[in-house]
PDB file of N, CA and C and ligand atoms in Angstrom:
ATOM      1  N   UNK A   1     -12.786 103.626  34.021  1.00  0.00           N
ATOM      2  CA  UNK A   1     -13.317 104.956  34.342  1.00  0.00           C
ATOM      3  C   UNK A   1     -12.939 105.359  35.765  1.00  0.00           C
ATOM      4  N   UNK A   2     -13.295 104.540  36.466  1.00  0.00           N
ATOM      5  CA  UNK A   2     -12.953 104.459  38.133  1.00  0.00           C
ATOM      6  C   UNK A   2     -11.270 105.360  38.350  1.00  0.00           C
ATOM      7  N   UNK A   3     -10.777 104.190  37.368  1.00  0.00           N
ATOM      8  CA  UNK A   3      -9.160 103.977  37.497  1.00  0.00           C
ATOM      9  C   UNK A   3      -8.405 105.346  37.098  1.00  0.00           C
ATOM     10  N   UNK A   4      -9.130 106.168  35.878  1.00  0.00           N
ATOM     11  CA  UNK A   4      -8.895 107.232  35.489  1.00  0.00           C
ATOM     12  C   UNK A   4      -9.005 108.095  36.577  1.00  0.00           C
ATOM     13  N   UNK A   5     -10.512 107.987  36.813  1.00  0.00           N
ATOM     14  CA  UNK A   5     -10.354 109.307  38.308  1.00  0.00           C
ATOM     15  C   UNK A   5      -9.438 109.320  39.053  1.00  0.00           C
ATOM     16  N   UNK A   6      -9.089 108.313  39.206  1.00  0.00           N
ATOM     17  CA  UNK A   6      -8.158 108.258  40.490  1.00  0.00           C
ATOM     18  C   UNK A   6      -6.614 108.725  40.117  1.00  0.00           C
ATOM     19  N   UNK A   7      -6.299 108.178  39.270  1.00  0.00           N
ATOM     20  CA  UNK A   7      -5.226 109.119  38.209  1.00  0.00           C
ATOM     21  C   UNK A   7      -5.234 110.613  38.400  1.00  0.00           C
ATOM     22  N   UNK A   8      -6.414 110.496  38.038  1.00  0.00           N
ATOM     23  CA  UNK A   8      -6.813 112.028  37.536  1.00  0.00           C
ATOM     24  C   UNK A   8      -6.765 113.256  38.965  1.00  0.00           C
ATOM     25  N   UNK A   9      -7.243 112.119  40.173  1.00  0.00           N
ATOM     26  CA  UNK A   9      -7.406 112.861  41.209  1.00  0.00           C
ATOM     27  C   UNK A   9      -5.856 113.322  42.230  1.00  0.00           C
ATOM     28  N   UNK A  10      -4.940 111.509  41.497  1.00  0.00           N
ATOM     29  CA  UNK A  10      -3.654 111.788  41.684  1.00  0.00           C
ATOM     30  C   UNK A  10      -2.573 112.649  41.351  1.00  0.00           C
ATOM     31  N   UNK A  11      -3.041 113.125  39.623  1.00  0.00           N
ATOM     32  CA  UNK A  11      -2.762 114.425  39.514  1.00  0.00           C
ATOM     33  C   UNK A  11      -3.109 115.826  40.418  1.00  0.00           C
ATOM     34  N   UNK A  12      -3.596 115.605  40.421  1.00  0.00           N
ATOM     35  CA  UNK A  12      -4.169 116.967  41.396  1.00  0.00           C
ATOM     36  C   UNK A  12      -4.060 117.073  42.935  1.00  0.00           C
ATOM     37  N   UNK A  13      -3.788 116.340  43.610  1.00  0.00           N
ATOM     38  CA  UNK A  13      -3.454 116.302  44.918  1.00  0.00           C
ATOM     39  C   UNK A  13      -2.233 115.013  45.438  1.00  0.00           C
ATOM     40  N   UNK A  14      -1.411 115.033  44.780  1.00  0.00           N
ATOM     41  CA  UNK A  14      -0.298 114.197  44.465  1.00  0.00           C
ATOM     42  C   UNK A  14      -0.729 112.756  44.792  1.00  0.00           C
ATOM     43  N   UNK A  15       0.435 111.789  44.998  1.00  0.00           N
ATOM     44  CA  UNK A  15      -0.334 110.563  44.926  1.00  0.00           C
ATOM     45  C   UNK A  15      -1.150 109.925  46.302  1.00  0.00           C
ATOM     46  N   UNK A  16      -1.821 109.471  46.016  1.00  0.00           N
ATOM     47  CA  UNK A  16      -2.835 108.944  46.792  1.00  0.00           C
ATOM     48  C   UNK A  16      -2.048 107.825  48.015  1.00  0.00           C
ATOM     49  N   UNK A  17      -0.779 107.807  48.191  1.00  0.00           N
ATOM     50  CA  UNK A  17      -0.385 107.358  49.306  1.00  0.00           C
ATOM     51  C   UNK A  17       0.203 108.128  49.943  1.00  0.00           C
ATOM     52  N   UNK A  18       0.127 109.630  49.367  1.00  0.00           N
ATOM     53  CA  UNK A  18       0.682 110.361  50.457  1.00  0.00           C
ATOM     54  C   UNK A  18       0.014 110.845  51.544  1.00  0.00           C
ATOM     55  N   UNK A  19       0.833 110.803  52.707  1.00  0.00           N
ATOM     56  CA  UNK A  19      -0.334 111.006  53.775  1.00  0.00           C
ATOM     57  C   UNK A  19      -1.052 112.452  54.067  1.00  0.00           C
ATOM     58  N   UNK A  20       0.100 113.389  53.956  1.00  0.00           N
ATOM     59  CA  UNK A  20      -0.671 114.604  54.184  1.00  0.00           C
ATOM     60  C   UNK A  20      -1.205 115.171  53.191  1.00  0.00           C
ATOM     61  N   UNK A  21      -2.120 116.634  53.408  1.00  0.00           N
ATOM     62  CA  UNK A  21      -2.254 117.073  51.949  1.00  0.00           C
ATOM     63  C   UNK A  21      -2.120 119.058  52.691  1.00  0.00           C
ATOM     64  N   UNK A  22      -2.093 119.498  51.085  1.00  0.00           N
ATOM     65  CA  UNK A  22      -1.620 120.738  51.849  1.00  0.00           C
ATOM     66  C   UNK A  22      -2.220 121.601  52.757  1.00  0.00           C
ATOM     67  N   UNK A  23      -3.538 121.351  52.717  1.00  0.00           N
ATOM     68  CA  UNK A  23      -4.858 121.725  52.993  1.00  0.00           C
ATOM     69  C   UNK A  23      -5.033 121.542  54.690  1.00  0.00           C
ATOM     70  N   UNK A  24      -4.231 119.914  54.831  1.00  0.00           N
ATOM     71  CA  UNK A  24      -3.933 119.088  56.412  1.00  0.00           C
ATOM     72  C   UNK A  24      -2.992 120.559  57.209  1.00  0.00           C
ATOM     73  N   UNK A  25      -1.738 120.474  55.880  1.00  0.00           N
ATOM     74  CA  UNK A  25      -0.182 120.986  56.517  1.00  0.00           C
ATOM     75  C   UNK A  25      -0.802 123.242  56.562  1.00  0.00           C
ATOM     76  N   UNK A  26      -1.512 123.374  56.192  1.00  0.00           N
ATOM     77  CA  UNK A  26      -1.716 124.446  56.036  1.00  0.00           C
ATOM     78  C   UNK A  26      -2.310 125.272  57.498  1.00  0.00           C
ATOM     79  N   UNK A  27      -3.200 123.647  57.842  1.00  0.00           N
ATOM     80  CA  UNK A  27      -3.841 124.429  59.186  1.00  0.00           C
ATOM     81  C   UNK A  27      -2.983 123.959  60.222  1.00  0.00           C
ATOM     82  N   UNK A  28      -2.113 122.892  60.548  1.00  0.00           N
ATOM     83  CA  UNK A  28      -1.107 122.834  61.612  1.00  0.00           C
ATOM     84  C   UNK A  28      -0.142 123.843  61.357  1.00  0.00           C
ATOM     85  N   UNK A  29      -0.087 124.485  60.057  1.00  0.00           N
ATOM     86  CA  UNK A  29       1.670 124.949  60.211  1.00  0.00           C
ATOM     87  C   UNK A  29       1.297 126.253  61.067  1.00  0.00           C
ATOM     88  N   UNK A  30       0.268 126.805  61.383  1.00  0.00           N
ATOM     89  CA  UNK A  30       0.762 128.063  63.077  1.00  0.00           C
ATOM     90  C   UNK A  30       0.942 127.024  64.301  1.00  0.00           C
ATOM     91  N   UNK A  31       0.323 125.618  64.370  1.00  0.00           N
ATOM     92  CA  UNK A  31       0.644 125.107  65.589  1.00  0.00           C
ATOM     93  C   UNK A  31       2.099 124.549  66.068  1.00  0.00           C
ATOM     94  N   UNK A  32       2.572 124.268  64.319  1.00  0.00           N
ATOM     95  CA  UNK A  32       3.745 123.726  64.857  1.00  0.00           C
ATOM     96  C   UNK A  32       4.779 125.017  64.641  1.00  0.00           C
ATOM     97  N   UNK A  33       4.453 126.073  63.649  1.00  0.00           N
ATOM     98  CA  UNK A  33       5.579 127.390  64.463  1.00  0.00           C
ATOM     99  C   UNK A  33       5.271 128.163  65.751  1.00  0.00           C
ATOM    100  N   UNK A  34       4.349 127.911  66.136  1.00  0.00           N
ATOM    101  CA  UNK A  34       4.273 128.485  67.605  1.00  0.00           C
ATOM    102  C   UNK A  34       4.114 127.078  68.994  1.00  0.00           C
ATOM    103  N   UNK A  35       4.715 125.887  68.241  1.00  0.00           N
ATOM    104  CA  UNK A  35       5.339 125.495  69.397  1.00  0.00           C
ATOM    105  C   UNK A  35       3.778 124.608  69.988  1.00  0.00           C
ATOM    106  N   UNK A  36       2.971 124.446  69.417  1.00  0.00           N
ATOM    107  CA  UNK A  36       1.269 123.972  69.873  1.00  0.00           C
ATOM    108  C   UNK A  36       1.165 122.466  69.257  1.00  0.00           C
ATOM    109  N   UNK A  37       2.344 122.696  68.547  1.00  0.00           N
ATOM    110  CA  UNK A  37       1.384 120.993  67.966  1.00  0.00           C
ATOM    111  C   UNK A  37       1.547 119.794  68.348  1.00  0.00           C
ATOM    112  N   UNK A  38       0.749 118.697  68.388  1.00  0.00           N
ATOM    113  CA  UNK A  38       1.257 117.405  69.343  1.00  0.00           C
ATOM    114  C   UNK A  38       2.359 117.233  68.325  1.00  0.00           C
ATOM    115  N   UNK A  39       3.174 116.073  68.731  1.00  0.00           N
ATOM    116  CA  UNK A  39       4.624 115.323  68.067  1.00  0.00           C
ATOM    117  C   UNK A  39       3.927 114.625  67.035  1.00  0.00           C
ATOM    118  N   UNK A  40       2.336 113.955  66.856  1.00  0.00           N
ATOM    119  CA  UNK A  40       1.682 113.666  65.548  1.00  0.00           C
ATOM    120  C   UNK A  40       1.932 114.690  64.208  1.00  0.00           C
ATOM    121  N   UNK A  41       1.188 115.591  65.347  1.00  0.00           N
ATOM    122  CA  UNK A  41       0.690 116.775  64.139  1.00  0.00           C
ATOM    123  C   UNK A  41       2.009 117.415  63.930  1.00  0.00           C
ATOM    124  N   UNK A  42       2.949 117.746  64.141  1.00  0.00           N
ATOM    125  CA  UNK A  42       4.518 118.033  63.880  1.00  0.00           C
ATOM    126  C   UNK A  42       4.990 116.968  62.867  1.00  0.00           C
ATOM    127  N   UNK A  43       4.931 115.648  63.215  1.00  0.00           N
ATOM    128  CA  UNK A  43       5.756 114.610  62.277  1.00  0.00           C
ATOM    129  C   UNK A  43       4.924 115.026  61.020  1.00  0.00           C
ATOM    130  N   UNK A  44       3.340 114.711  60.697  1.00  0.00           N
ATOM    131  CA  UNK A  44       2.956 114.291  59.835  1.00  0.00           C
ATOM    132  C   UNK A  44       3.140 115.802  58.806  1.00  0.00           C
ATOM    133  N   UNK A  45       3.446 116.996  59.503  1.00  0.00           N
ATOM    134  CA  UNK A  45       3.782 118.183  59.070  1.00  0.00           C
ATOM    135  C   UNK A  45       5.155 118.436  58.356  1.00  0.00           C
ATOM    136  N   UNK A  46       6.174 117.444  59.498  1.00  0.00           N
ATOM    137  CA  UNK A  46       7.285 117.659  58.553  1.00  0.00           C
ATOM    138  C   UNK A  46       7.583 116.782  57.523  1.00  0.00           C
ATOM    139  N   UNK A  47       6.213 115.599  57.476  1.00  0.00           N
ATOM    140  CA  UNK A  47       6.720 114.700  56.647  1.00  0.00           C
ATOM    141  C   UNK A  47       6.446 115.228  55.229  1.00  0.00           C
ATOM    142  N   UNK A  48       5.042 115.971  55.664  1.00  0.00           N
ATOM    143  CA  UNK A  48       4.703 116.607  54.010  1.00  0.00           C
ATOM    144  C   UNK A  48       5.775 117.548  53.733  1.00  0.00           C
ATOM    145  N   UNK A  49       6.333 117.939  53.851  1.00  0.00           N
ATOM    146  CA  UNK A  49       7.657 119.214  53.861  1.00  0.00           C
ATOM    147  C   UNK A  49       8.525 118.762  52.952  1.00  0.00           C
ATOM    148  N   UNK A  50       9.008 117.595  53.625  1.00  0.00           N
ATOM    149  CA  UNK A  50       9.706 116.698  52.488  1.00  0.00           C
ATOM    150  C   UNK A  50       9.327 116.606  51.109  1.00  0.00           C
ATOM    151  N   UNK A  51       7.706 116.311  50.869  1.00  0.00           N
ATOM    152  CA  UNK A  51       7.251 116.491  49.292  1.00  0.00           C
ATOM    153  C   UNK A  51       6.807 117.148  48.644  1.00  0.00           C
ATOM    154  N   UNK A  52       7.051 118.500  49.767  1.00  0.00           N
ATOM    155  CA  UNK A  52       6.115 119.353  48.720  1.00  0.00           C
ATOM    156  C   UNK A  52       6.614 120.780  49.013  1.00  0.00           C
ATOM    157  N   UNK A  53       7.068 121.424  48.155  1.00  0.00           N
ATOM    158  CA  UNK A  53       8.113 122.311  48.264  1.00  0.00           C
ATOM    159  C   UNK A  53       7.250 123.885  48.370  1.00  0.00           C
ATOM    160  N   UNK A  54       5.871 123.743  47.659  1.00  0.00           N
ATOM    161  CA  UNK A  54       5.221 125.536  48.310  1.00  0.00           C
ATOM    162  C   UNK A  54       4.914 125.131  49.621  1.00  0.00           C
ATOM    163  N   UNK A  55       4.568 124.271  50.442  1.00  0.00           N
ATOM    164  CA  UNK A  55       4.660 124.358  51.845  1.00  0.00           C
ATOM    165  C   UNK A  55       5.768 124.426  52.932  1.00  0.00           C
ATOM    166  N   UNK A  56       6.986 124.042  52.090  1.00  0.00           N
ATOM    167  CA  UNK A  56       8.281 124.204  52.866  1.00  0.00           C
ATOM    168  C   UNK A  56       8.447 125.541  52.747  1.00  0.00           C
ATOM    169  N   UNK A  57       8.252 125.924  52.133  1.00  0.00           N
ATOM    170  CA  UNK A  57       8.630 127.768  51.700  1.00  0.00           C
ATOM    171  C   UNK A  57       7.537 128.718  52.682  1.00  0.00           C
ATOM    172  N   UNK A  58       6.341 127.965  52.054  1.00  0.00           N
ATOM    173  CA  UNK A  58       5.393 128.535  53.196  1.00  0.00           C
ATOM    174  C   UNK A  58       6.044 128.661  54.890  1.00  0.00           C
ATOM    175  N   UNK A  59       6.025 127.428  55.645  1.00  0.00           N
ATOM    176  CA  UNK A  59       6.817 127.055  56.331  1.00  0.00           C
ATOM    177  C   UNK A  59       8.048 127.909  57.008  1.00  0.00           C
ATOM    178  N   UNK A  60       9.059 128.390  56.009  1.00  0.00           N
ATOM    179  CA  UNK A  60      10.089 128.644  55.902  1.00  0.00           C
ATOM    180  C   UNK A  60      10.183 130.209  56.343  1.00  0.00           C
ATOM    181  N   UNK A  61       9.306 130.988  55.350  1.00  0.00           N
ATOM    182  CA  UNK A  61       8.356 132.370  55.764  1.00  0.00           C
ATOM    183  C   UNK A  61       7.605 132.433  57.109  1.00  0.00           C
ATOM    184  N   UNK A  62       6.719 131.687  57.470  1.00  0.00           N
ATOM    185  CA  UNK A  62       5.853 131.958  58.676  1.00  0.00           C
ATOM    186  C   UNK A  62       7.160 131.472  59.980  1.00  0.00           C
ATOM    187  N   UNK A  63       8.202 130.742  59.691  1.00  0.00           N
ATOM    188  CA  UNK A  63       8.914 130.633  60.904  1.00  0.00           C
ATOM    189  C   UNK A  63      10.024 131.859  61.014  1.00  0.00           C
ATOM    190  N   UNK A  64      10.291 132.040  59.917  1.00  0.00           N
ATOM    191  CA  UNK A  64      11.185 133.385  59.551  1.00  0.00           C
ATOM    192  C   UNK A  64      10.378 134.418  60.438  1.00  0.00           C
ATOM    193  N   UNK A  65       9.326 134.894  59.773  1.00  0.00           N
ATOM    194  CA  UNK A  65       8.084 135.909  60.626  1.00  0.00           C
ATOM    195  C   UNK A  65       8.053 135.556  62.100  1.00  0.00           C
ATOM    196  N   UNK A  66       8.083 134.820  62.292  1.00  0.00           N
ATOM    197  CA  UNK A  66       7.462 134.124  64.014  1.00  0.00           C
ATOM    198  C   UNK A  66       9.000 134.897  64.493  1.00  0.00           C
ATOM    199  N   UNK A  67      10.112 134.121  64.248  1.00  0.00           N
ATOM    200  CA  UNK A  67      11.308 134.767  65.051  1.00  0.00           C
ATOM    201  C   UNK A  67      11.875 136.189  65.147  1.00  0.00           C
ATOM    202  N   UNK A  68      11.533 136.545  63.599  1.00  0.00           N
ATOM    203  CA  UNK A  68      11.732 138.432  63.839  1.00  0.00           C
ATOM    204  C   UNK A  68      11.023 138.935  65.054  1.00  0.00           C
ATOM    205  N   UNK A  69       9.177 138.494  64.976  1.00  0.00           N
ATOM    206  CA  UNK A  69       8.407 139.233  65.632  1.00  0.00           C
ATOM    207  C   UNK A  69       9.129 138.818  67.216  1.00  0.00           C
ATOM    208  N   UNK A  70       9.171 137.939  67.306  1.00  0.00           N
ATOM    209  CA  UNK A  70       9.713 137.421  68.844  1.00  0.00           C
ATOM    210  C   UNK A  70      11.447 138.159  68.997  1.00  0.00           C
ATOM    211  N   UNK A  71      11.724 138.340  68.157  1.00  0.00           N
ATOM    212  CA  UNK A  71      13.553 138.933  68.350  1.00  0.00           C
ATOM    213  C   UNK A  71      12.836 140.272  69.032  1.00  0.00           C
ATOM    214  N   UNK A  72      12.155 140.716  68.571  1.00  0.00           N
ATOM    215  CA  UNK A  72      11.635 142.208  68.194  1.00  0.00           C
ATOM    216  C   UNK A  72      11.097 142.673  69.604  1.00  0.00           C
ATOM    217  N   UNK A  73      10.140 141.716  70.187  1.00  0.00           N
ATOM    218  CA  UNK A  73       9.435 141.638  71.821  1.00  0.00           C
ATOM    219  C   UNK A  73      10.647 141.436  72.482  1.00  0.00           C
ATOM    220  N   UNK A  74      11.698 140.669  72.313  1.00  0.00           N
ATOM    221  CA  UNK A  74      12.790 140.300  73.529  1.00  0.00           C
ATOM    222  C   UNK A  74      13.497 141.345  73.523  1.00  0.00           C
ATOM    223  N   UNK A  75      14.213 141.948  72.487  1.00  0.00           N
ATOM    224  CA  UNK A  75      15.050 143.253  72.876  1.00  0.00           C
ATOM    225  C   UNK A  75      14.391 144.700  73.438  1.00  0.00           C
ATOM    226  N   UNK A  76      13.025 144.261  72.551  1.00  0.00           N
ATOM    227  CA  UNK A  76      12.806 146.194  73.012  1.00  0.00           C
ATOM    228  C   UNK A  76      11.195 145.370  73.706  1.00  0.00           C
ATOM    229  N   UNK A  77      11.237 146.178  74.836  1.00  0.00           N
ATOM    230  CA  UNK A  77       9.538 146.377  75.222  1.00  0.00           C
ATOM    231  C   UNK A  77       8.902 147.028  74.597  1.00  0.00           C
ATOM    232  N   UNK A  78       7.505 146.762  74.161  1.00  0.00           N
ATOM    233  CA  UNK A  78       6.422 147.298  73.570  1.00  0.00           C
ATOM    234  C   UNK A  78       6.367 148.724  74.246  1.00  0.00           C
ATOM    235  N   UNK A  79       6.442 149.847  73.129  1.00  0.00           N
ATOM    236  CA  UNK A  79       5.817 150.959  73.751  1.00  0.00           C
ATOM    237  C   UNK A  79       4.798 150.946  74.256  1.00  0.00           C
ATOM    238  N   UNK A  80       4.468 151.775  75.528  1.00  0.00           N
ATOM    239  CA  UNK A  80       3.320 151.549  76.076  1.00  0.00           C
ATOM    240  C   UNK A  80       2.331 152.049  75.306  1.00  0.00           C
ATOM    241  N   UNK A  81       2.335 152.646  74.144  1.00  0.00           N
ATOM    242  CA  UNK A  81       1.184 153.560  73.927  1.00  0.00           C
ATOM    243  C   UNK A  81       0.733 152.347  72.826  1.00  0.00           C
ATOM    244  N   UNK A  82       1.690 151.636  72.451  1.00  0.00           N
ATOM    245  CA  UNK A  82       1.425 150.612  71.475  1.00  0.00           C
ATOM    246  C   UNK A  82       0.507 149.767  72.008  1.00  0.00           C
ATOM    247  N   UNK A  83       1.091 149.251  73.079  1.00  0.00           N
ATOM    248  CA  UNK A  83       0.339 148.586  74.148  1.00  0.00           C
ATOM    249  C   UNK A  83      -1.252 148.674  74.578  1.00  0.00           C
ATOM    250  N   UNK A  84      -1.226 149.881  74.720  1.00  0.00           N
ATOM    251  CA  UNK A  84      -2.613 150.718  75.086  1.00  0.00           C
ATOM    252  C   UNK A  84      -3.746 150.479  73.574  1.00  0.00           C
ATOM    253  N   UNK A  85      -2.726 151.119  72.403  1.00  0.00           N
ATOM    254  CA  UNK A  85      -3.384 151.301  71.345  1.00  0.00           C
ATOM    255  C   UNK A  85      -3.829 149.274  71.016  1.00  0.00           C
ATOM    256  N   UNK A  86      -3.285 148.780  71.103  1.00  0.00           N
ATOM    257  CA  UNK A  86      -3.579 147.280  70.967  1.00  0.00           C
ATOM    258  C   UNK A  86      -5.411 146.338  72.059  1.00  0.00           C
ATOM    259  N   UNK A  87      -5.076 147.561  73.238  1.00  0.00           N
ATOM    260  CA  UNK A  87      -5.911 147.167  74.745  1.00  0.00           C
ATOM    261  C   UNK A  87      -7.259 148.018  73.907  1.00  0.00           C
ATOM    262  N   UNK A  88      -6.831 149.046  73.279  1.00  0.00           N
ATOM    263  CA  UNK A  88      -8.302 149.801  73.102  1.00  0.00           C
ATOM    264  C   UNK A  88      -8.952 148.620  71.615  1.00  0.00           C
ATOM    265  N   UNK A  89      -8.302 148.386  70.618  1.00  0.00           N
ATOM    266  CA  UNK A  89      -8.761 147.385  69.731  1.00  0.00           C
ATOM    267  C   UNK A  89      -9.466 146.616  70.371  1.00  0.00           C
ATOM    268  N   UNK A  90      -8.995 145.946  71.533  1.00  0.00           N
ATOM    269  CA  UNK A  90      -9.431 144.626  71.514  1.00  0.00           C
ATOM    270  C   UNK A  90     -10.965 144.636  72.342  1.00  0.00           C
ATOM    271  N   UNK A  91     -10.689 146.152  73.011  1.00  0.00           N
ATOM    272  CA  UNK A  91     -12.054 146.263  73.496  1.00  0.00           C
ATOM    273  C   UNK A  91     -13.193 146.662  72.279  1.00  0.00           C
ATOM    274  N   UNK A  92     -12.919 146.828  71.281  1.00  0.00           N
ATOM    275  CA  UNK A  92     -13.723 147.635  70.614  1.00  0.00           C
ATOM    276  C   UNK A  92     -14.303 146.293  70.072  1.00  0.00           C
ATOM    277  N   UNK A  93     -13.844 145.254  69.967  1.00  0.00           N
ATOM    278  CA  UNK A  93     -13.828 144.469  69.118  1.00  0.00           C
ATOM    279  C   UNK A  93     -14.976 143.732  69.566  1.00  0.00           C
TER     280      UNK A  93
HETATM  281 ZN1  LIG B 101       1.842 120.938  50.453  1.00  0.00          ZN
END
């Protein structure tokens, strides 16, 4: 019975010697695309990458996103009114 669960649980969150889970890789992956995460939390991030292919994609998207938005700040300066309109949010907030 034991032995089943564990099967059972191996189905569902792949096998039980893997170290990460997506749940782990889900909340590092803004630290390690914005450059925040220790060299732990990076390895054990790219190790799940390797096995598990909706988080590489995930991954793949949020670093894609990260570099447009940053291409986007380096060539053109923020309009100021953008700027402003961003300063009044944050006060409201
Ligand atoms: Zn995953």
């Amino acid at each position: 019975m034991k032995r089943n669960f564990t099967n059972w649980m191996g189905s569902l969150f792949g096998k039980p010697k893997q170290k990460a889970t997506c749940c782990d890789c889900i909340k590092s992956l803004q630290l390690v695309v914005d450059g925040e995460a220790t060299k732990q939390q990076e390895e054990y991030f790219l190790n799940h990458l390797d096995e598990c292919m909706p988080c590489y994609n995930f991954y793949e998207v949020e670093k894609t996103v990260k570099q447009v938005l940053q291409n986007k700040i380096e060539k053109k300066s923020a309009p100021t009114h953008l700027a402003e309109n961003i300063r009044s949010r944050l006060k409201s907030m």
